[in-house]
Amino acid sequence: MLLHRTTAGPSAADELPFDAEAVLRRVGADDGRPFILGPDGTYDLHLNRFLRDLENWGVRSANSRIAYSTDVMLYCRFLHESRDGKLIWDTDGSDLRAYKAVRLHGNGPGKVSVATWNRSVAALDKWVQWSLYEELLPAEPFRYVDKTVVSPQGPKQVRVNAAAEPEVPLQPIGFLSHEDFMLWRDVGLRGLLPDGSPDPAWRGRNGERNALFADLLICTGMRLGEATSLLTAELPPVTGRRVLGDITVSAALAKRNRARTVYVRPRVARDLHHYVGIERDELVQRRRAEGVYEACTGRLPVRRANRHALALESGTSWSYSRIGTADRARLLQVDSHGRASGPLWLWLGENGLPLRASTWQSVFRRANERCSALGLDFDVHPHTLRHSFAVHMLGLLLRQTVRALGMREDRRFTHAEVKRLLIGNPLRRLQLLLGHRHEATVYTYLDVLDEAQEIVLAALDDWDEQAAAFEQARPETEEYQ
């Protein structure tokens, strides 16, 4: 059983058949950290120490640590249920081969893709490396083979688990046209009918909030965890004639701790403030009157906050670049008397508490199901909107580059001309906007981008014009306020 310990709401110990809070504190299972319990509720000290050490062993992302922890937990469950109650410390290659037969080649609901299987193998390999270093295993329990791979420095030999599968070719990325996005958003999230009219059977209560979250993803390319964990104080200001719409994705949230700046369309920036000032504020005031925030345990009281840092009630200043997701969920604004006035977390659920990434995934799944029931074939996930941003932004940046060079947009280019046009411009800028470590990663969309913000902002202006053109052609009932 894989659990997370958290003090932002009910304790993970509340889910257990015994009071484990003191035990968890003693063994170092701090807030937001996954831990594994055996079928009888026992806590394996060494196995859970491995989970706590993942960050020091190169698994930097919180999502990756959760994925690795889940993979190890599932393997432990398989050993217990299908291998005569074996512990992971007694496993061998025959166990892993049997697990592969079920997990990768079986026909049950637990069957996974090659990519997911290889991640599971990587998690177990990391456990093997750590356990050998800690002298908890006498030898490698699995078989490893040498394999030649092509690296940027040329061919080299690496040692891989024999149970790993060859990588499958990357599938074409999924993305939406602007018109398809609006149709999916309005039908799936806002509860309209495909013709744009209201659906009398719609019973959703958070359609505008959910649609706004989707708007934020598709116009910034933010990852799900980054957008989910935003604080109200990090929103761009909307005063003045020109709204820049810049949001800093802090190092504590970004993949591989690579901070970057993304840009929100002016209308979305204004809608975010509208949500904070009206819908969200009304919810917070109701929950505050009910005493929800005073009852929160483990809260971090905040006296003041600006766009870059906050001051805790103790007077300590804390930069957003150092505040991770778990601590962000515990931030509560307090007044001069120390009374809690509401969370700093931007996206709140009906209980007035922070919405987690898993909840947003459920929101998208229900939106797809609603569209399907109305005859619309959509399979949209939060990452689909990130891909959509990348494809549209690259197209806009290329158009801007063509204009900057004084060329006609309908001109046909030779391969050499296209290469010269792209290298050092749009792909590098796109890499920076998406927060990818390597430029080659964005070759999927086409390739390149530099730090010239004027071109990025001009492209966003173009996107505003494109969006306005589409929306003016749609029924008035679809106007998004």
PDB file of N, CA and C in Angstrom, residues 120-208:
ATOM      1  N   SER A 120       9.200   1.085 -14.857  1.00  0.00           N
ATOM      2  CA  SER A 120       9.167   0.179 -13.712  1.00  0.00           C
ATOM      3  C   SER A 120      10.517  -0.506 -13.522  1.00  0.00           C
ATOM      4  N   VAL A 121      11.117  -0.934 -14.629  1.00  0.00           N
ATOM      5  CA  VAL A 121      12.439  -1.563 -14.561  1.00  0.00           C
ATOM      6  C   VAL A 121      13.477  -0.562 -14.046  1.00  0.00           C
ATOM      7  N   ALA A 122      13.377   0.691 -14.510  1.00  0.00           N
ATOM      8  CA  ALA A 122      14.314   1.724 -14.057  1.00  0.00           C
ATOM      9  C   ALA A 122      14.189   1.952 -12.549  1.00  0.00           C
ATOM     10  N   ALA A 123      12.957   1.919 -12.039  1.00  0.00           N
ATOM     11  CA  ALA A 123      12.750   2.084 -10.603  1.00  0.00           C
ATOM     12  C   ALA A 123      13.378   0.935  -9.825  1.00  0.00           C
ATOM     13  N   LEU A 124      13.198  -0.284 -10.305  1.00  0.00           N
ATOM     14  CA  LEU A 124      13.789  -1.439  -9.633  1.00  0.00           C
ATOM     15  C   LEU A 124      15.314  -1.423  -9.750  1.00  0.00           C
ATOM     16  N   ASP A 125      15.834  -0.977 -10.894  1.00  0.00           N
ATOM     17  CA  ASP A 125      17.286  -0.854 -11.044  1.00  0.00           C
ATOM     18  C   ASP A 125      17.848   0.158 -10.044  1.00  0.00           C
ATOM     19  N   LYS A 126      17.119   1.250  -9.842  1.00  0.00           N
ATOM     20  CA  LYS A 126      17.564   2.254  -8.873  1.00  0.00           C
ATOM     21  C   LYS A 126      17.581   1.662  -7.464  1.00  0.00           C
ATOM     22  N   TRP A 127      16.567   0.854  -7.155  1.00  0.00           N
ATOM     23  CA  TRP A 127      16.542   0.171  -5.848  1.00  0.00           C
ATOM     24  C   TRP A 127      17.727  -0.780  -5.709  1.00  0.00           C
ATOM     25  N   VAL A 128      18.065  -1.505  -6.783  1.00  0.00           N
ATOM     26  CA  VAL A 128      19.204  -2.420  -6.747  1.00  0.00           C
ATOM     27  C   VAL A 128      20.497  -1.654  -6.482  1.00  0.00           C
ATOM     28  N   GLN A 129      20.720  -0.562  -7.224  1.00  0.00           N
ATOM     29  CA  GLN A 129      21.936   0.235  -7.045  1.00  0.00           C
ATOM     30  C   GLN A 129      22.054   0.756  -5.619  1.00  0.00           C
ATOM     31  N   TRP A 130      20.952   1.290  -5.110  1.00  0.00           N
ATOM     32  CA  TRP A 130      20.954   1.844  -3.748  1.00  0.00           C
ATOM     33  C   TRP A 130      21.207   0.741  -2.723  1.00  0.00           C
ATOM     34  N   SER A 131      20.552  -0.408  -2.887  1.00  0.00           N
ATOM     35  CA  SER A 131      20.675  -1.502  -1.920  1.00  0.00           C
ATOM     36  C   SER A 131      22.076  -2.096  -1.909  1.00  0.00           C
ATOM     37  N   LEU A 132      22.710  -2.199  -3.080  1.00  0.00           N
ATOM     38  CA  LEU A 132      24.089  -2.677  -3.136  1.00  0.00           C
ATOM     39  C   LEU A 132      25.030  -1.694  -2.453  1.00  0.00           C
ATOM     40  N   TYR A 133      24.801  -0.405  -2.670  1.00  0.00           N
ATOM     41  CA  TYR A 133      25.627   0.627  -2.036  1.00  0.00           C
ATOM     42  C   TYR A 133      25.482   0.575  -0.519  1.00  0.00           C
ATOM     43  N   GLU A 134      24.259   0.317  -0.060  1.00  0.00           N
ATOM     44  CA  GLU A 134      24.003   0.255   1.384  1.00  0.00           C
ATOM     45  C   GLU A 134      24.308  -1.127   1.968  1.00  0.00           C
ATOM     46  N   GLU A 135      24.799  -2.029   1.121  1.00  0.00           N
ATOM     47  CA  GLU A 135      25.162  -3.393   1.532  1.00  0.00           C
ATOM     48  C   GLU A 135      23.969  -4.153   2.126  1.00  0.00           C
ATOM     49  N   LEU A 136      22.806  -3.951   1.494  1.00  0.00           N
ATOM     50  CA  LEU A 136      21.592  -4.642   1.920  1.00  0.00           C
ATOM     51  C   LEU A 136      21.292  -5.840   1.026  1.00  0.00           C
ATOM     52  N   LEU A 137      21.953  -5.912  -0.121  1.00  0.00           N
ATOM     53  CA  LEU A 137      21.838  -7.057  -1.020  1.00  0.00           C
ATOM     54  C   LEU A 137      23.217  -7.676  -1.200  1.00  0.00           C
ATOM     55  N   PRO A 138      23.312  -9.008  -1.215  1.00  0.00           N
ATOM     56  CA  PRO A 138      24.623  -9.636  -1.404  1.00  0.00           C
ATOM     57  C   PRO A 138      25.111  -9.560  -2.848  1.00  0.00           C
ATOM     58  N   ALA A 139      24.195  -9.463  -3.805  1.00  0.00           N
ATOM     59  CA  ALA A 139      24.554  -9.410  -5.224  1.00  0.00           C
ATOM     60  C   ALA A 139      23.357  -8.889  -6.009  1.00  0.00           C
ATOM     61  N   GLU A 140      23.579  -8.577  -7.290  1.00  0.00           N
ATOM     62  CA  GLU A 140      22.476  -8.110  -8.131  1.00  0.00           C
ATOM     63  C   GLU A 140      21.460  -9.227  -8.305  1.00  0.00           C
ATOM     64  N   PRO A 141      20.188  -8.978  -8.026  1.00  0.00           N
ATOM     65  CA  PRO A 141      19.180 -10.037  -8.154  1.00  0.00           C
ATOM     66  C   PRO A 141      18.716 -10.262  -9.586  1.00  0.00           C
ATOM     67  N   PHE A 142      18.989  -9.314 -10.478  1.00  0.00           N
ATOM     68  CA  PHE A 142      18.522  -9.409 -11.855  1.00  0.00           C
ATOM     69  C   PHE A 142      19.718  -9.540 -12.799  1.00  0.00           C
ATOM     70  N   ARG A 143      19.443  -9.964 -14.039  1.00  0.00           N
ATOM     71  CA  ARG A 143      20.499 -10.122 -15.037  1.00  0.00           C
ATOM     72  C   ARG A 143      20.642  -8.835 -15.847  1.00  0.00           C
ATOM     73  N   TYR A 144      21.889  -8.449 -16.088  1.00  0.00           N
ATOM     74  CA  TYR A 144      22.177  -7.238 -16.856  1.00  0.00           C
ATOM     75  C   TYR A 144      23.035  -7.602 -18.055  1.00  0.00           C
ATOM     76  N   VAL A 145      22.848  -6.863 -19.157  1.00  0.00           N
ATOM     77  CA  VAL A 145      23.593  -7.115 -20.391  1.00  0.00           C
ATOM     78  C   VAL A 145      24.176  -5.807 -20.899  1.00  0.00           C
ATOM     79  N   ASP A 146      25.248  -5.924 -21.693  1.00  0.00           N
ATOM     80  CA  ASP A 146      25.852  -4.746 -22.311  1.00  0.00           C
ATOM     81  C   ASP A 146      25.154  -4.454 -23.640  1.00  0.00           C
ATOM     82  N   LYS A 147      24.925  -3.166 -23.884  1.00  0.00           N
ATOM     83  CA  LYS A 147      24.220  -2.752 -25.096  1.00  0.00           C
ATOM     84  C   LYS A 147      24.905  -1.523 -25.667  1.00  0.00           C
ATOM     85  N   THR A 148      25.014  -1.450 -26.987  1.00  0.00           N
ATOM     86  CA  THR A 148      25.613  -0.291 -27.640  1.00  0.00           C
ATOM     87  C   THR A 148      24.516   0.701 -28.006  1.00  0.00           C
ATOM     88  N   VAL A 149      24.701   1.948 -27.582  1.00  0.00           N
ATOM     89  CA  VAL A 149      23.739   3.010 -27.904  1.00  0.00           C
ATOM     90  C   VAL A 149      24.481   4.147 -28.568  1.00  0.00           C
ATOM     91  N   VAL A 150      23.745   4.962 -29.302  1.00  0.00           N
ATOM     92  CA  VAL A 150      24.324   6.122 -29.973  1.00  0.00           C
ATOM     93  C   VAL A 150      24.078   7.346 -29.108  1.00  0.00           C
ATOM     94  N   SER A 151      25.149   7.999 -28.687  1.00  0.00           N
ATOM     95  CA  SER A 151      25.072   9.209 -27.866  1.00  0.00           C
ATOM     96  C   SER A 151      25.560  10.390 -28.689  1.00  0.00           C
ATOM     97  N   PRO A 152      25.374  11.632 -28.199  1.00  0.00           N
ATOM     98  CA  PRO A 152      25.908  12.790 -28.935  1.00  0.00           C
ATOM     99  C   PRO A 152      27.418  12.707 -29.162  1.00  0.00           C
ATOM    100  N   GLN A 153      28.108  11.934 -28.310  1.00  0.00           N
ATOM    101  CA  GLN A 153      29.557  11.775 -28.457  1.00  0.00           C
ATOM    102  C   GLN A 153      29.922  10.558 -29.305  1.00  0.00           C
ATOM    103  N   GLY A 154      28.909   9.868 -29.845  1.00  0.00           N
ATOM    104  CA  GLY A 154      29.157   8.690 -30.647  1.00  0.00           C
ATOM    105  C   GLY A 154      28.696   7.423 -29.962  1.00  0.00           C
ATOM    106  N   PRO A 155      28.943   6.253 -30.555  1.00  0.00           N
ATOM    107  CA  PRO A 155      28.503   4.988 -29.952  1.00  0.00           C
ATOM    108  C   PRO A 155      29.193   4.750 -28.606  1.00  0.00           C
ATOM    109  N   LYS A 156      28.452   4.196 -27.666  1.00  0.00           N
ATOM    110  CA  LYS A 156      29.045   3.808 -26.388  1.00  0.00           C
ATOM    111  C   LYS A 156      28.268   2.637 -25.822  1.00  0.00           C
ATOM    112  N   GLN A 157      28.917   1.904 -24.927  1.00  0.00           N
ATOM    113  CA  GLN A 157      28.301   0.732 -24.324  1.00  0.00           C
ATOM    114  C   GLN A 157      27.717   1.086 -22.966  1.00  0.00           C
ATOM    115  N   VAL A 158      26.498   0.619 -22.739  1.00  0.00           N
ATOM    116  CA  VAL A 158      25.844   0.809 -21.452  1.00  0.00           C
ATOM    117  C   VAL A 158      25.364  -0.540 -20.946  1.00  0.00           C
ATOM    118  N   ARG A 159      25.168  -0.621 -19.646  1.00  0.00           N
ATOM    119  CA  ARG A 159      24.703  -1.858 -19.027  1.00  0.00           C
ATOM    120  C   ARG A 159      23.230  -1.699 -18.710  1.00  0.00           C
ATOM    121  N   VAL A 160      22.393  -2.612 -19.203  1.00  0.00           N
ATOM    122  CA  VAL A 160      20.948  -2.468 -19.034  1.00  0.00           C
ATOM    123  C   VAL A 160      20.371  -3.755 -18.470  1.00  0.00           C
ATOM    124  N   ASN A 161      19.243  -3.627 -17.814  1.00  0.00           N
ATOM    125  CA  ASN A 161      18.512  -4.778 -17.298  1.00  0.00           C
ATOM    126  C   ASN A 161      18.016  -5.623 -18.473  1.00  0.00           C
ATOM    127  N   ALA A 162      18.238  -6.932 -18.387  1.00  0.00           N
ATOM    128  CA  ALA A 162      17.827  -7.805 -19.484  1.00  0.00           C
ATOM    129  C   ALA A 162      16.316  -7.822 -19.666  1.00  0.00           C
ATOM    130  N   ALA A 163      15.571  -7.414 -18.637  1.00  0.00           N
ATOM    131  CA  ALA A 163      14.113  -7.410 -18.731  1.00  0.00           C
ATOM    132  C   ALA A 163      13.567  -6.153 -19.396  1.00  0.00           C
ATOM    133  N   ALA A 164      14.435  -5.163 -19.626  1.00  0.00           N
ATOM    134  CA  ALA A 164      13.986  -3.939 -20.285  1.00  0.00           C
ATOM    135  C   ALA A 164      13.661  -4.221 -21.744  1.00  0.00           C
ATOM    136  N   GLU A 165      12.729  -3.443 -22.290  1.00  0.00           N
ATOM    137  CA  GLU A 165      12.314  -3.607 -23.682  1.00  0.00           C
ATOM    138  C   GLU A 165      12.941  -2.519 -24.554  1.00  0.00           C
ATOM    139  N   PRO A 166      13.219  -2.826 -25.825  1.00  0.00           N
ATOM    140  CA  PRO A 166      13.693  -1.769 -26.728  1.00  0.00           C
ATOM    141  C   PRO A 166      12.661  -0.648 -26.803  1.00  0.00           C
ATOM    142  N   GLU A 167      13.155   0.562 -26.861  1.00  0.00           N
ATOM    143  CA  GLU A 167      12.262   1.707 -26.934  1.00  0.00           C
ATOM    144  C   GLU A 167      11.455   1.674 -28.232  1.00  0.00           C
ATOM    145  N   VAL A 168      10.173   1.961 -28.112  1.00  0.00           N
ATOM    146  CA  VAL A 168       9.326   2.021 -29.307  1.00  0.00           C
ATOM    147  C   VAL A 168       9.427   3.416 -29.913  1.00  0.00           C
ATOM    148  N   PRO A 169       9.248   3.544 -31.222  1.00  0.00           N
ATOM    149  CA  PRO A 169       9.283   4.875 -31.833  1.00  0.00           C
ATOM    150  C   PRO A 169       8.241   5.790 -31.195  1.00  0.00           C
ATOM    151  N   LEU A 170       8.602   7.061 -31.079  1.00  0.00           N
ATOM    152  CA  LEU A 170       7.682   8.025 -30.504  1.00  0.00           C
ATOM    153  C   LEU A 170       6.424   8.137 -31.358  1.00  0.00           C
ATOM    154  N   GLN A 171       5.282   8.156 -30.693  1.00  0.00           N
ATOM    155  CA  GLN A 171       4.017   8.316 -31.403  1.00  0.00           C
ATOM    156  C   GLN A 171       3.822   9.783 -31.767  1.00  0.00           C
ATOM    157  N   PRO A 172       3.072  10.050 -32.822  1.00  0.00           N
ATOM    158  CA  PRO A 172       2.795  11.449 -33.157  1.00  0.00           C
ATOM    159  C   PRO A 172       2.135  12.154 -31.968  1.00  0.00           C
ATOM    160  N   ILE A 173       2.567  13.378 -31.732  1.00  0.00           N
ATOM    161  CA  ILE A 173       2.013  14.098 -30.583  1.00  0.00           C
ATOM    162  C   ILE A 173       0.562  14.465 -30.860  1.00  0.00           C
ATOM    163  N   GLY A 174      -0.219  14.502 -29.786  1.00  0.00           N
ATOM    164  CA  GLY A 174      -1.610  14.899 -29.909  1.00  0.00           C
ATOM    165  C   GLY A 174      -1.762  16.386 -29.660  1.00  0.00           C
ATOM    166  N   PHE A 175      -2.423  17.101 -30.542  1.00  0.00           N
ATOM    167  CA  PHE A 175      -2.672  18.523 -30.312  1.00  0.00           C
ATOM    168  C   PHE A 175      -4.009  18.904 -30.931  1.00  0.00           C
ATOM    169  N   LEU A 176      -4.520  20.028 -30.509  1.00  0.00           N
ATOM    170  CA  LEU A 176      -5.824  20.505 -30.948  1.00  0.00           C
ATOM    171  C   LEU A 176      -5.676  21.785 -31.752  1.00  0.00           C
ATOM    172  N   SER A 177      -6.488  21.927 -32.767  1.00  0.00           N
ATOM    173  CA  SER A 177      -6.614  23.236 -33.397  1.00  0.00           C
ATOM    174  C   SER A 177      -7.317  24.162 -32.411  1.00  0.00           C
ATOM    175  N   HIS A 178      -7.209  25.468 -32.655  1.00  0.00           N
ATOM    176  CA  HIS A 178      -7.840  26.420 -31.734  1.00  0.00           C
ATOM    177  C   HIS A 178      -9.357  26.197 -31.689  1.00  0.00           C
ATOM    178  N   GLU A 179      -9.939  25.935 -32.844  1.00  0.00           N
ATOM    179  CA  GLU A 179     -11.388  25.747 -32.893  1.00  0.00           C
ATOM    180  C   GLU A 179     -11.802  24.473 -32.148  1.00  0.00           C
ATOM    181  N   ASP A 180     -11.018  23.390 -32.323  1.00  0.00           N
ATOM    182  CA  ASP A 180     -11.329  22.150 -31.612  1.00  0.00           C
ATOM    183  C   ASP A 180     -11.175  22.323 -30.107  1.00  0.00           C
ATOM    184  N   PHE A 181     -10.147  23.082 -29.697  1.00  0.00           N
ATOM    185  CA  PHE A 181      -9.976  23.324 -28.266  1.00  0.00           C
ATOM    186  C   PHE A 181     -11.195  24.031 -27.687  1.00  0.00           C
ATOM    187  N   MET A 182     -11.667  25.068 -28.374  1.00  0.00           N
ATOM    188  CA  MET A 182     -12.822  25.799 -27.850  1.00  0.00           C
ATOM    189  C   MET A 182     -14.051  24.909 -27.789  1.00  0.00           C
ATOM    190  N   LEU A 183     -14.229  24.028 -28.774  1.00  0.00           N
ATOM    191  CA  LEU A 183     -15.367  23.122 -28.769  1.00  0.00           C
ATOM    192  C   LEU A 183     -15.270  22.154 -27.592  1.00  0.00           C
ATOM    193  N   TRP A 184     -14.082  21.550 -27.393  1.00  0.00           N
ATOM    194  CA  TRP A 184     -13.887  20.625 -26.270  1.00  0.00           C
ATOM    195  C   TRP A 184     -14.077  21.339 -24.936  1.00  0.00           C
ATOM    196  N   ARG A 185     -13.506  22.535 -24.824  1.00  0.00           N
ATOM    197  CA  ARG A 185     -13.606  23.291 -23.577  1.00  0.00           C
ATOM    198  C   ARG A 185     -15.056  23.650 -23.259  1.00  0.00           C
ATOM    199  N   ASP A 186     -15.766  24.167 -24.251  1.00  0.00           N
ATOM    200  CA  ASP A 186     -17.121  24.654 -23.983  1.00  0.00           C
ATOM    201  C   ASP A 186     -18.109  23.517 -23.754  1.00  0.00           C
ATOM    202  N   VAL A 187     -17.952  22.415 -24.472  1.00  0.00           N
ATOM    203  CA  VAL A 187     -18.860  21.277 -24.290  1.00  0.00           C
ATOM    204  C   VAL A 187     -18.445  20.454 -23.074  1.00  0.00           C
ATOM    205  N   GLY A 188     -17.171  20.106 -22.998  1.00  0.00           N
ATOM    206  CA  GLY A 188     -16.721  19.215 -21.941  1.00  0.00           C
ATOM    207  C   GLY A 188     -16.618  19.855 -20.574  1.00  0.00           C
ATOM    208  N   LEU A 189     -16.161  21.108 -20.521  1.00  0.00           N
ATOM    209  CA  LEU A 189     -15.915  21.768 -19.236  1.00  0.00           C
ATOM    210  C   LEU A 189     -17.014  22.747 -18.846  1.00  0.00           C
ATOM    211  N   ARG A 190     -17.560  23.472 -19.814  1.00  0.00           N
ATOM    212  CA  ARG A 190     -18.547  24.501 -19.490  1.00  0.00           C
ATOM    213  C   ARG A 190     -19.982  24.006 -19.591  1.00  0.00           C
ATOM    214  N   GLY A 191     -20.169  22.810 -20.161  1.00  0.00           N
ATOM    215  CA  GLY A 191     -21.501  22.227 -20.171  1.00  0.00           C
ATOM    216  C   GLY A 191     -22.425  22.706 -21.256  1.00  0.00           C
ATOM    217  N   LEU A 192     -21.871  23.277 -22.339  1.00  0.00           N
ATOM    218  CA  LEU A 192     -22.716  23.674 -23.455  1.00  0.00           C
ATOM    219  C   LEU A 192     -22.965  22.490 -24.372  1.00  0.00           C
ATOM    220  N   LEU A 193     -23.909  22.629 -25.280  1.00  0.00           N
ATOM    221  CA  LEU A 193     -24.144  21.637 -26.311  1.00  0.00           C
ATOM    222  C   LEU A 193     -23.242  21.936 -27.511  1.00  0.00           C
ATOM    223  N   PRO A 194     -23.012  20.972 -28.392  1.00  0.00           N
ATOM    224  CA  PRO A 194     -22.107  21.208 -29.530  1.00  0.00           C
ATOM    225  C   PRO A 194     -22.487  22.401 -30.400  1.00  0.00           C
ATOM    226  N   ASP A 195     -23.768  22.766 -30.438  1.00  0.00           N
ATOM    227  CA  ASP A 195     -24.158  23.919 -31.243  1.00  0.00           C
ATOM    228  C   ASP A 195     -23.966  25.243 -30.503  1.00  0.00           C
ATOM    229  N   GLY A 196     -23.432  25.181 -29.278  1.00  0.00           N
ATOM    230  CA  GLY A 196     -23.168  26.390 -28.508  1.00  0.00           C
ATOM    231  C   GLY A 196     -24.297  26.818 -27.599  1.00  0.00           C
ATOM    232  N   SER A 197     -25.414  26.115 -27.615  1.00  0.00           N
ATOM    233  CA  SER A 197     -26.540  26.487 -26.745  1.00  0.00           C
ATOM    234  C   SER A 197     -26.391  25.836 -25.368  1.00  0.00           C
ATOM    235  N   PRO A 198     -27.041  26.398 -24.343  1.00  0.00           N
ATOM    236  CA  PRO A 198     -26.965  25.814 -22.995  1.00  0.00           C
ATOM    237  C   PRO A 198     -27.580  24.419 -22.968  1.00  0.00           C
ATOM    238  N   ASP A 199     -27.040  23.549 -22.131  1.00  0.00           N
ATOM    239  CA  ASP A 199     -27.561  22.196 -21.949  1.00  0.00           C
ATOM    240  C   ASP A 199     -28.415  22.170 -20.691  1.00  0.00           C
ATOM    241  N   PRO A 200     -29.738  22.003 -20.815  1.00  0.00           N
ATOM    242  CA  PRO A 200     -30.604  22.009 -19.625  1.00  0.00           C
ATOM    243  C   PRO A 200     -30.249  20.904 -18.628  1.00  0.00           C
ATOM    244  N   ALA A 201     -29.597  19.840 -19.097  1.00  0.00           N
ATOM    245  CA  ALA A 201     -29.256  18.720 -18.213  1.00  0.00           C
ATOM    246  C   ALA A 201     -27.921  18.923 -17.497  1.00  0.00           C
ATOM    247  N   TRP A 202     -27.211  19.992 -17.810  1.00  0.00           N
ATOM    248  CA  TRP A 202     -25.884  20.217 -17.220  1.00  0.00           C
ATOM    249  C   TRP A 202     -26.014  20.548 -15.741  1.00  0.00           C
ATOM    250  N   ARG A 203     -25.261  19.839 -14.903  1.00  0.00           N
ATOM    251  CA  ARG A 203     -25.309  20.047 -13.450  1.00  0.00           C
ATOM    252  C   ARG A 203     -23.948  20.424 -12.877  1.00  0.00           C
ATOM    253  N   GLY A 204     -23.003  20.744 -13.753  1.00  0.00           N
ATOM    254  CA  GLY A 204     -21.672  21.112 -13.269  1.00  0.00           C
ATOM    255  C   GLY A 204     -21.690  22.454 -12.562  1.00  0.00           C
ATOM    256  N   ARG A 205     -20.867  22.570 -11.509  1.00  0.00           N
ATOM    257  CA  ARG A 205     -20.840  23.810 -10.731  1.00  0.00           C
ATOM    258  C   ARG A 205     -19.535  24.587 -10.877  1.00  0.00           C
ATOM    259  N   ASN A 206     -18.558  24.006 -11.528  1.00  0.00           N
ATOM    260  CA  ASN A 206     -17.257  24.668 -11.613  1.00  0.00           C
ATOM    261  C   ASN A 206     -16.785  24.799 -13.056  1.00  0.00           C
ATOM    262  N   GLY A 207     -17.722  24.937 -13.976  1.00  0.00           N
ATOM    263  CA  GLY A 207     -17.375  24.973 -15.384  1.00  0.00           C
ATOM    264  C   GLY A 207     -16.470  26.126 -15.756  1.00  0.00           C
ATOM    265  N   GLU A 208     -16.756  27.312 -15.231  1.00  0.00           N
ATOM    266  CA  GLU A 208     -15.949  28.478 -15.592  1.00  0.00           C
ATOM    267  C   GLU A 208     -14.538  28.358 -15.030  1.00  0.00           C
TER     268      GLU A 208
END
